[in-house]
Structures are given as C-alpha cells and as structure tokens.
C-alpha cells in the first residue's frame, strides 16, 4: 500500500483507510471522512492527451454529467508511477435503482449536443465505401443460406446448427433491411457536405454510469471525437445481448436522447446499419465450421447474444421508420 500512499500524497490526501474494490480501483477515506476513488488507468502515452481533453472540454462547456477529476499539487490530472497512470475522482455511492435509460439518454445526449462540431466530408468516398459494404453483405447473405442448406441436409444436426437454422428467417430479414438502409444512407450522403462529430465516451455502458443525486458518466479512458452514433451503437451492442435487457424501454425512450441531440436521417440510417451488421454472427458460424476450441455451450451462448442484437436492430430500424422518416422504406422500391 506504500505506492498508493505515495500517489495520494501528490494530491495532498492523507488516508485513514484504503479499501481495494478491484485490482484497479481503491476507495480512499481521509481524516475528515471524505471519500475518493483512486483509479489505476489503462491510459497510454497516445490516449492520455485525449483523456485530458475531456475534462478541459467538460469545464469549458459546463458538462456536469462528466465526473470531475482532482488535480495533483502540481496541477496535473494524473500521477504516473513506474509508467502506470493513476487519477483520483470523488467517490460516488451508486444508486443503481436510480439509473434509468431516460437519464442516461439525456446525459449522453447533452454531452454529444453541447460538443457537436461540423466537419467537411468527401461524400464520394463515403458512398464508395458503402457500395463495397453492400456487396459484402450480399456475399454474407449467400454464405448463410449455403450454411443453412448444408446443416439441414444432415440427419442429426448439432445444437449449434439447429439454432442457426431457427435463426435464419430473422437473419434473412436483417440482410434485406440492411440493404435498404444502405440505399437510404447513400441517397442522403449524395446531398451532404458536412458530418457531425462530438465528444464520445468510447465505452458507453451501464457499468460506466453512476447516480449519486445526479447522473455521472465515468471512465473516459477510451474517449474520442467522432459521430455520436458510435457511442449509441456501442451502448446498444453491450446491453441488448442479455436475455432480460429492457429493449422496449431502450426504443420507447430514445426520443429523450434526440431531444438533447437531434440526429439527421443519415445518422439514424448509419446507426441502424451498425446494429444490423452481420459480421460477428457470420464469424461465429465460420469459427464453428473451422472446429472452434470453444465448447458447444460457449458457441451457442455467444451466437445467441449476437442474435439478440439482431432482433433489437430490426426493432430499432422499424422504430426509425415509424418515428423519424418522412418517406417509407417501401417508397425506395417504387
């Protein structure tokens, strides 16, 4: 614990109790009974400047949902010991029952909206990339059909093969929907010359949301500036894989986010495409065919997780169509 005490001295903190919470997190209590969180970060020399910028941006934009970080006596946001980076924040007593999707949407939406900037884009380059992606998706669609046909020819299918066959009708709809969404996105991009970028958390999940009379987003170590739908895609992919995920609530309250940060149709289409992306599902099938070292149970579990994401993606895409589009998807075919 001497290393921890040395780090705390650089902050002027004299601990009376040092409680390890995880291998990277300590709860510190001082003589006045004030509590701090000491975090051993995973920051590198390359990422530390981006991380520091979060708190400068939060200060200048009054982003109260970004958890504050204490300064050392030397005015630094972190302390380095043996090339390991540590930082100190207030210790927040997390009231998980108080964390709602509405609060999370409003918090991250406000951060995205308050830090939004426009940058010029090459629409031709974007369109070319998505034309290639369309072909990639069609190739995967054909590959899945081939796999299902091969599985169905077997007298006895394995549990994994049976599961893939039962998933097929949903995945077929995924492939149809993603092609339509790509067409919509390309149509929108033809008329766009700018693209929005915002401060993104980079690892958004319920694990990084704390409520202590106010909602805070913690652990900004993977932060970056890019389109905010990347944060939303990360969050959904992390959360909807669980069997008890409140996916209806995620969709029902999505307007709480767009009230804080209005999204263009092109961004909604791109978010749908990220969620519908079949890459991981197809990778798991190929891994199975290549005699994966994972057990049958492990393989079933992980492909079922991705399938839940696909189901959510279709529901979210339907929601976008009903709530945000002025033109029906079917109009594209007429």
Short mmCIF file of C-alpha atoms in Angstrom, two decimals:
data_model
loop_
_atom_site.label_atom_id
_atom_site.label_comp_id
_atom_site.label_asym_id
_atom_site.label_seq_id
_atom_site.Cartn_x
_atom_site.Cartn_y
_atom_site.Cartn_z
CA UNK A 1 0.00 0.00 0.00
CA UNK A 2 3.01 2.29 0.22
CA UNK A 3 2.78 3.05 -3.51
CA UNK A 4 -0.85 4.07 -3.04
CA UNK A 5 0.08 6.35 -0.14
CA UNK A 6 2.82 7.94 -2.24
CA UNK A 7 0.34 8.65 -5.04
CA UNK A 8 -2.17 10.13 -2.60
CA UNK A 9 0.47 12.43 -1.11
CA UNK A 10 0.83 14.07 -4.52
CA UNK A 11 -2.83 15.05 -4.14
CA UNK A 12 -2.42 16.21 -0.55
CA UNK A 13 -4.59 13.34 0.68
CA UNK A 14 -3.71 11.57 3.92
CA UNK A 15 -5.68 8.31 4.01
CA UNK A 16 -7.01 6.63 7.12
CA UNK A 17 -8.45 3.75 5.11
CA UNK A 18 -7.50 2.26 1.73
CA UNK A 19 -10.04 -0.27 0.53
CA UNK A 20 -9.31 -2.26 -2.65
CA UNK A 21 -12.53 -2.59 -4.66
CA UNK A 22 -10.97 -4.22 -7.73
CA UNK A 23 -7.40 -4.68 -8.92
CA UNK A 24 -7.64 -1.19 -10.46
CA UNK A 25 -9.94 0.70 -8.09
CA UNK A 26 -9.46 1.82 -4.47
CA UNK A 27 -11.84 3.54 -2.11
CA UNK A 28 -9.93 6.10 -0.06
CA UNK A 29 -11.17 7.69 3.17
CA UNK A 30 -9.33 10.61 4.77
CA UNK A 31 -9.37 12.13 8.29
CA UNK A 32 -12.41 14.27 7.56
CA UNK A 33 -14.31 11.17 6.40
CA UNK A 34 -14.26 12.36 2.80
CA UNK A 35 -14.11 9.53 0.27
CA UNK A 36 -12.21 9.38 -3.00
CA UNK A 37 -11.85 6.89 -5.83
CA UNK A 38 -8.28 6.14 -6.89
CA UNK A 39 -8.17 4.53 -10.33
CA UNK A 40 -5.24 2.73 -11.91
CA UNK A 41 -5.93 3.51 -15.53
CA UNK A 42 -5.18 1.73 -18.78
CA UNK A 43 -4.15 5.01 -20.41
CA UNK A 44 -1.21 5.01 -22.79
CA UNK A 45 1.00 7.86 -23.93
CA UNK A 46 -1.12 8.03 -27.07
CA UNK A 47 -4.51 8.11 -25.32
CA UNK A 48 -3.72 10.25 -22.30
CA UNK A 49 -3.97 13.56 -24.18
CA UNK A 50 -7.44 12.67 -25.45
CA UNK A 51 -8.45 11.72 -21.92
CA UNK A 52 -7.15 15.01 -20.51
CA UNK A 53 -9.06 16.95 -23.16
CA UNK A 54 -12.34 15.51 -21.85
CA UNK A 55 -12.05 17.45 -18.61
CA UNK A 56 -10.97 20.68 -20.28
CA UNK A 57 -13.98 20.37 -22.61
CA UNK A 58 -16.26 19.47 -19.70
CA UNK A 59 -15.09 22.55 -17.81
CA UNK A 60 -15.46 24.96 -20.72
CA UNK A 61 -18.87 23.55 -21.71
CA UNK A 62 -20.14 23.07 -18.15
CA UNK A 63 -20.76 19.36 -18.70
CA UNK A 64 -21.91 18.42 -15.22
CA UNK A 65 -22.50 14.78 -16.17
CA UNK A 66 -18.77 14.16 -16.69
CA UNK A 67 -17.33 13.01 -13.39
CA UNK A 68 -14.69 15.54 -12.22
CA UNK A 69 -11.06 14.55 -11.69
CA UNK A 70 -8.95 16.06 -8.91
CA UNK A 71 -5.71 17.89 -9.68
CA UNK A 72 -2.41 16.97 -8.06
CA UNK A 73 -0.48 19.62 -6.15
CA UNK A 74 1.42 20.20 -9.39
CA UNK A 75 -1.81 20.90 -11.27
CA UNK A 76 -1.86 17.60 -13.18
CA UNK A 77 -4.94 15.44 -13.82
CA UNK A 78 -2.98 12.27 -13.15
CA UNK A 79 0.06 10.83 -11.40
CA UNK A 80 2.49 8.43 -13.04
CA UNK A 81 4.35 5.76 -11.04
CA UNK A 82 6.54 3.20 -12.83
CA UNK A 83 4.81 4.08 -16.12
CA UNK A 84 1.40 3.37 -14.57
CA UNK A 85 -1.13 6.21 -14.70
CA UNK A 86 -3.37 6.91 -11.70
CA UNK A 87 -6.08 9.50 -11.18
CA UNK A 88 -8.46 10.49 -8.39
CA UNK A 89 -12.18 11.32 -8.56
CA UNK A 90 -14.86 11.80 -5.92
CA UNK A 91 -16.21 8.52 -4.56
CA UNK A 92 -19.84 8.26 -5.61
CA UNK A 93 -22.28 5.97 -3.85
CA UNK A 94 -24.01 4.43 -6.84
CA UNK A 95 -27.78 4.09 -6.54
CA UNK A 96 -28.35 1.67 -9.37
CA UNK A 97 -32.11 1.73 -8.99
CA UNK A 98 -31.99 5.46 -9.78
CA UNK A 99 -30.23 4.92 -13.12
CA UNK A 100 -32.86 4.97 -15.84
CA UNK A 101 -32.46 4.88 -19.59
CA UNK A 102 -34.13 8.30 -19.72
CA UNK A 103 -31.40 9.79 -17.50
CA UNK A 104 -28.65 8.10 -19.48
CA UNK A 105 -30.11 9.29 -22.80
CA UNK A 106 -30.42 12.85 -21.55
CA UNK A 107 -26.90 12.84 -20.08
CA UNK A 108 -25.04 11.49 -23.10
CA UNK A 109 -27.33 13.39 -25.46
CA UNK A 110 -26.49 16.65 -23.74
CA UNK A 111 -22.76 15.90 -23.93
CA UNK A 112 -22.98 14.99 -27.60
CA UNK A 113 -25.12 18.01 -28.42
CA UNK A 114 -23.04 20.51 -26.44
CA UNK A 115 -19.76 19.44 -28.05
CA UNK A 116 -21.05 18.98 -31.60
CA UNK A 117 -18.97 20.34 -34.46
CA UNK A 118 -19.30 20.11 -38.23
CA UNK A 119 -16.54 18.88 -40.49
CA UNK A 120 -16.34 18.67 -44.26
CA UNK A 121 -16.59 15.18 -45.72
CA UNK A 122 -15.93 13.55 -49.06
CA UNK A 123 -19.34 12.13 -49.86
CA UNK A 124 -17.88 10.30 -52.85
CA UNK A 125 -15.51 8.37 -50.57
CA UNK A 126 -18.32 7.55 -48.13
CA UNK A 127 -20.58 6.32 -50.91
CA UNK A 128 -17.84 4.19 -52.43
CA UNK A 129 -17.23 2.52 -49.04
CA UNK A 130 -20.90 1.69 -48.59
CA UNK A 131 -21.22 0.36 -52.12
CA UNK A 132 -18.48 -2.11 -51.23
CA UNK A 133 -20.20 -2.87 -47.93
CA UNK A 134 -23.43 -3.66 -49.79
CA UNK A 135 -21.62 -6.30 -51.81
CA UNK A 136 -20.03 -7.65 -48.63
CA UNK A 137 -23.46 -8.04 -47.01
CA UNK A 138 -24.87 -9.79 -50.06
CA UNK A 139 -21.94 -12.21 -50.04
CA UNK A 140 -22.63 -13.00 -46.38
CA UNK A 141 -26.31 -13.46 -47.13
CA UNK A 142 -25.49 -16.11 -49.72
CA UNK A 143 -22.97 -17.73 -47.38
CA UNK A 144 -25.56 -18.03 -44.63
CA UNK A 145 -28.06 -19.66 -46.98
CA UNK A 146 -25.41 -22.16 -48.06
CA UNK A 147 -24.61 -22.98 -44.42
CA UNK A 148 -28.26 -23.49 -43.52
CA UNK A 149 -28.81 -25.75 -46.51
CA UNK A 150 -25.77 -27.83 -45.52
CA UNK A 151 -26.96 -28.09 -41.92
CA UNK A 152 -30.47 -29.13 -42.96
CA UNK A 153 -29.12 -31.96 -45.11
CA UNK A 154 -27.69 -33.66 -42.03
CA UNK A 155 -29.66 -36.44 -40.43
CA UNK A 156 -28.76 -35.16 -36.98
CA UNK A 157 -27.92 -31.50 -36.53
CA UNK A 158 -25.83 -30.30 -33.62
CA UNK A 159 -27.48 -27.86 -31.18
CA UNK A 160 -25.48 -25.03 -32.77
CA UNK A 161 -26.59 -25.97 -36.28
CA UNK A 162 -30.20 -26.28 -35.19
CA UNK A 163 -30.04 -22.85 -33.57
CA UNK A 164 -28.65 -21.24 -36.73
CA UNK A 165 -31.43 -22.81 -38.78
CA UNK A 166 -34.08 -21.45 -36.42
CA UNK A 167 -32.44 -18.01 -36.62
CA UNK A 168 -32.38 -17.99 -40.41
CA UNK A 169 -35.73 -16.29 -41.09
CA UNK A 170 -34.72 -13.41 -38.79
CA UNK A 171 -31.27 -13.08 -40.35
CA UNK A 172 -32.82 -13.05 -43.81
CA UNK A 173 -34.85 -10.04 -42.74
CA UNK A 174 -31.66 -8.48 -41.35
CA UNK A 175 -29.97 -8.77 -44.74
CA UNK A 176 -32.97 -7.31 -46.56
CA UNK A 177 -33.25 -4.43 -44.10
CA UNK A 178 -29.57 -3.53 -44.08
CA UNK A 179 -29.54 -3.31 -47.88
CA UNK A 180 -32.44 -0.88 -47.75
CA UNK A 181 -30.78 1.18 -45.04
CA UNK A 182 -27.57 1.40 -47.04
CA UNK A 183 -29.55 2.63 -50.06
CA UNK A 184 -31.15 5.30 -47.89
CA UNK A 185 -27.84 6.35 -46.42
CA UNK A 186 -26.22 6.65 -49.85
CA UNK A 187 -29.16 8.74 -51.05
CA UNK A 188 -28.75 11.10 -48.09
CA UNK A 189 -24.97 11.34 -48.46
CA UNK A 190 -25.25 12.48 -52.07
CA UNK A 191 -26.59 15.81 -50.79
CA UNK A 192 -24.41 16.18 -47.67
CA UNK A 193 -21.11 18.04 -47.50
CA UNK A 194 -20.64 18.07 -43.72
CA UNK A 195 -20.69 15.50 -40.95
CA UNK A 196 -21.23 15.95 -37.22
CA UNK A 197 -18.60 14.98 -34.67
CA UNK A 198 -18.96 15.14 -30.89
CA UNK A 199 -17.12 14.18 -27.75
CA UNK A 200 -17.76 10.44 -27.44
CA UNK A 201 -17.33 8.34 -24.32
CA UNK A 202 -15.91 5.42 -26.29
CA UNK A 203 -17.05 2.65 -23.94
CA UNK A 204 -20.61 3.56 -23.06
CA UNK A 205 -22.48 1.04 -20.92
CA UNK A 206 -24.46 0.92 -17.69
CA UNK A 207 -21.22 -0.08 -15.94
CA UNK A 208 -19.92 3.43 -16.63
CA UNK A 209 -22.97 5.30 -15.37
CA UNK A 210 -23.26 6.30 -11.72
CA UNK A 211 -26.14 8.02 -9.98
CA UNK A 212 -25.45 9.86 -6.73
CA UNK A 213 -28.18 12.52 -6.65
CA UNK A 214 -27.06 13.22 -10.22
CA UNK A 215 -26.17 11.06 -13.22
CA UNK A 216 -22.44 10.88 -13.99
CA UNK A 217 -20.55 9.17 -16.78
CA UNK A 218 -17.28 7.69 -15.52
CA UNK A 219 -14.20 6.07 -17.09
CA UNK A 220 -13.46 8.24 -20.11
CA UNK A 221 -10.24 6.39 -20.94
CA UNK A 222 -11.40 5.37 -24.45
CA UNK A 223 -12.76 8.76 -25.43
CA UNK A 224 -12.60 10.14 -28.97
CA UNK A 225 -14.18 12.75 -31.22
CA UNK A 226 -16.41 11.25 -33.91
CA UNK A 227 -20.04 10.92 -34.85
CA UNK A 228 -22.12 10.33 -31.70
CA UNK A 229 -23.94 7.34 -33.14
CA UNK A 230 -20.75 5.36 -32.43
CA UNK A 231 -21.40 5.80 -28.71
CA UNK A 232 -25.01 4.71 -29.13
CA UNK A 233 -24.04 1.66 -31.18
CA UNK A 234 -21.50 0.64 -28.51
CA UNK A 235 -24.09 1.03 -25.76
CA UNK A 236 -26.79 -0.97 -27.53
CA UNK A 237 -24.42 -3.76 -28.57
CA UNK A 238 -23.19 -4.04 -24.98
CA UNK A 239 -26.61 -4.02 -23.32
CA UNK A 240 -29.12 -5.77 -25.60
CA UNK A 241 -27.32 -9.13 -25.66
CA UNK A 242 -28.72 -10.03 -22.24
CA UNK A 243 -31.93 -12.07 -22.12
CA UNK A 244 -33.57 -9.61 -19.70
CA UNK A 245 -32.44 -6.42 -21.45
CA UNK A 246 -35.24 -3.80 -21.46
CA UNK A 247 -35.14 -3.41 -25.23
CA UNK A 248 -38.64 -1.99 -25.45
CA UNK A 249 -37.64 0.73 -22.99
CA UNK A 250 -34.47 1.47 -24.96
CA UNK A 251 -36.62 2.15 -28.02
CA UNK A 252 -39.59 3.79 -26.32
CA UNK A 253 -37.44 6.46 -24.63
CA UNK A 254 -34.99 7.11 -27.47
CA UNK A 255 -36.66 10.47 -28.00
CA UNK A 256 -35.09 11.59 -24.71
CA UNK A 257 -31.72 11.40 -26.48
CA UNK A 258 -32.81 13.17 -29.67
CA UNK A 259 -34.41 15.94 -27.60
CA UNK A 260 -30.87 16.75 -26.43
CA UNK A 261 -29.03 15.95 -29.66
CA UNK A 262 -31.09 15.90 -32.82
CA UNK A 263 -29.87 13.32 -35.31
CA UNK A 264 -30.02 13.68 -39.07
CA UNK A 265 -31.71 10.94 -41.09
CA UNK A 266 -28.29 9.88 -42.38
CA UNK A 267 -27.13 9.35 -38.79
CA UNK A 268 -30.21 7.30 -37.93
CA UNK A 269 -29.65 5.15 -41.00
CA UNK A 270 -25.99 4.69 -40.11
CA UNK A 271 -26.87 3.71 -36.53
CA UNK A 272 -29.31 1.13 -37.89
CA UNK A 273 -26.59 -0.23 -40.19
CA UNK A 274 -24.10 -0.55 -37.32
CA UNK A 275 -26.65 -2.51 -35.31
CA UNK A 276 -27.69 -4.70 -38.24
CA UNK A 277 -24.10 -5.52 -39.24
CA UNK A 278 -23.93 -9.34 -39.71
CA UNK A 279 -20.15 -9.67 -39.40
CA UNK A 280 -19.94 -11.10 -35.88
CA UNK A 281 -22.78 -13.57 -36.45
CA UNK A 282 -21.14 -14.88 -39.61
CA UNK A 283 -17.71 -15.00 -37.95
CA UNK A 284 -19.14 -17.28 -35.25
CA UNK A 285 -20.56 -19.64 -37.87
CA UNK A 286 -17.22 -19.78 -39.66
CA UNK A 287 -15.45 -20.40 -36.37
CA UNK A 288 -17.80 -23.33 -35.71
CA UNK A 289 -17.14 -24.75 -39.16
CA UNK A 290 -13.40 -24.44 -38.56
CA UNK A 291 -13.71 -26.61 -35.43
CA UNK A 292 -13.58 -23.94 -32.76
CA UNK A 293 -11.82 -24.77 -29.50
CA UNK A 294 -14.83 -23.45 -27.61
CA UNK A 295 -17.33 -25.86 -26.12
CA UNK A 296 -20.74 -26.28 -27.73
CA UNK A 297 -22.33 -24.38 -24.85
CA UNK A 298 -19.93 -21.45 -25.27
CA UNK A 299 -20.55 -21.29 -29.01
CA UNK A 300 -24.31 -21.38 -28.56
CA UNK A 301 -24.16 -18.70 -25.88
CA UNK A 302 -22.17 -16.22 -27.93
CA UNK A 303 -24.17 -16.62 -31.15
CA UNK A 304 -27.38 -16.27 -29.15
CA UNK A 305 -26.05 -12.98 -27.76
CA UNK A 306 -25.45 -11.66 -31.27
CA UNK A 307 -28.87 -12.90 -32.37
CA UNK A 308 -30.50 -10.82 -29.63
CA UNK A 309 -28.62 -7.83 -31.01
CA UNK A 310 -30.02 -8.60 -34.48
CA UNK A 311 -33.56 -8.77 -33.11
CA UNK A 312 -33.08 -5.43 -31.38
CA UNK A 313 -31.60 -3.94 -34.55
CA UNK A 314 -34.71 -4.85 -36.54
CA UNK A 315 -36.98 -3.33 -33.90
CA UNK A 316 -34.88 -0.17 -33.78
CA UNK A 317 -34.92 0.07 -37.57
CA UNK A 318 -38.71 -0.23 -37.54
CA UNK A 319 -38.85 2.49 -34.90
CA UNK A 320 -36.71 4.82 -37.02
CA UNK A 321 -39.03 4.24 -39.95
CA UNK A 322 -42.18 4.98 -37.96
CA UNK A 323 -40.87 7.93 -35.92
CA UNK A 324 -38.28 9.79 -37.98
CA UNK A 325 -38.70 9.10 -41.67
CA UNK A 326 -40.79 11.20 -43.99
CA UNK A 327 -40.53 8.54 -46.70
CA UNK A 328 -41.34 4.89 -46.12
CA UNK A 329 -38.72 2.29 -46.83
CA UNK A 330 -41.13 0.80 -49.35
CA UNK A 331 -41.05 4.01 -51.38
CA UNK A 332 -37.45 3.26 -52.29
CA UNK A 333 -38.63 0.24 -54.24
CA UNK A 334 -41.28 2.07 -56.27
#
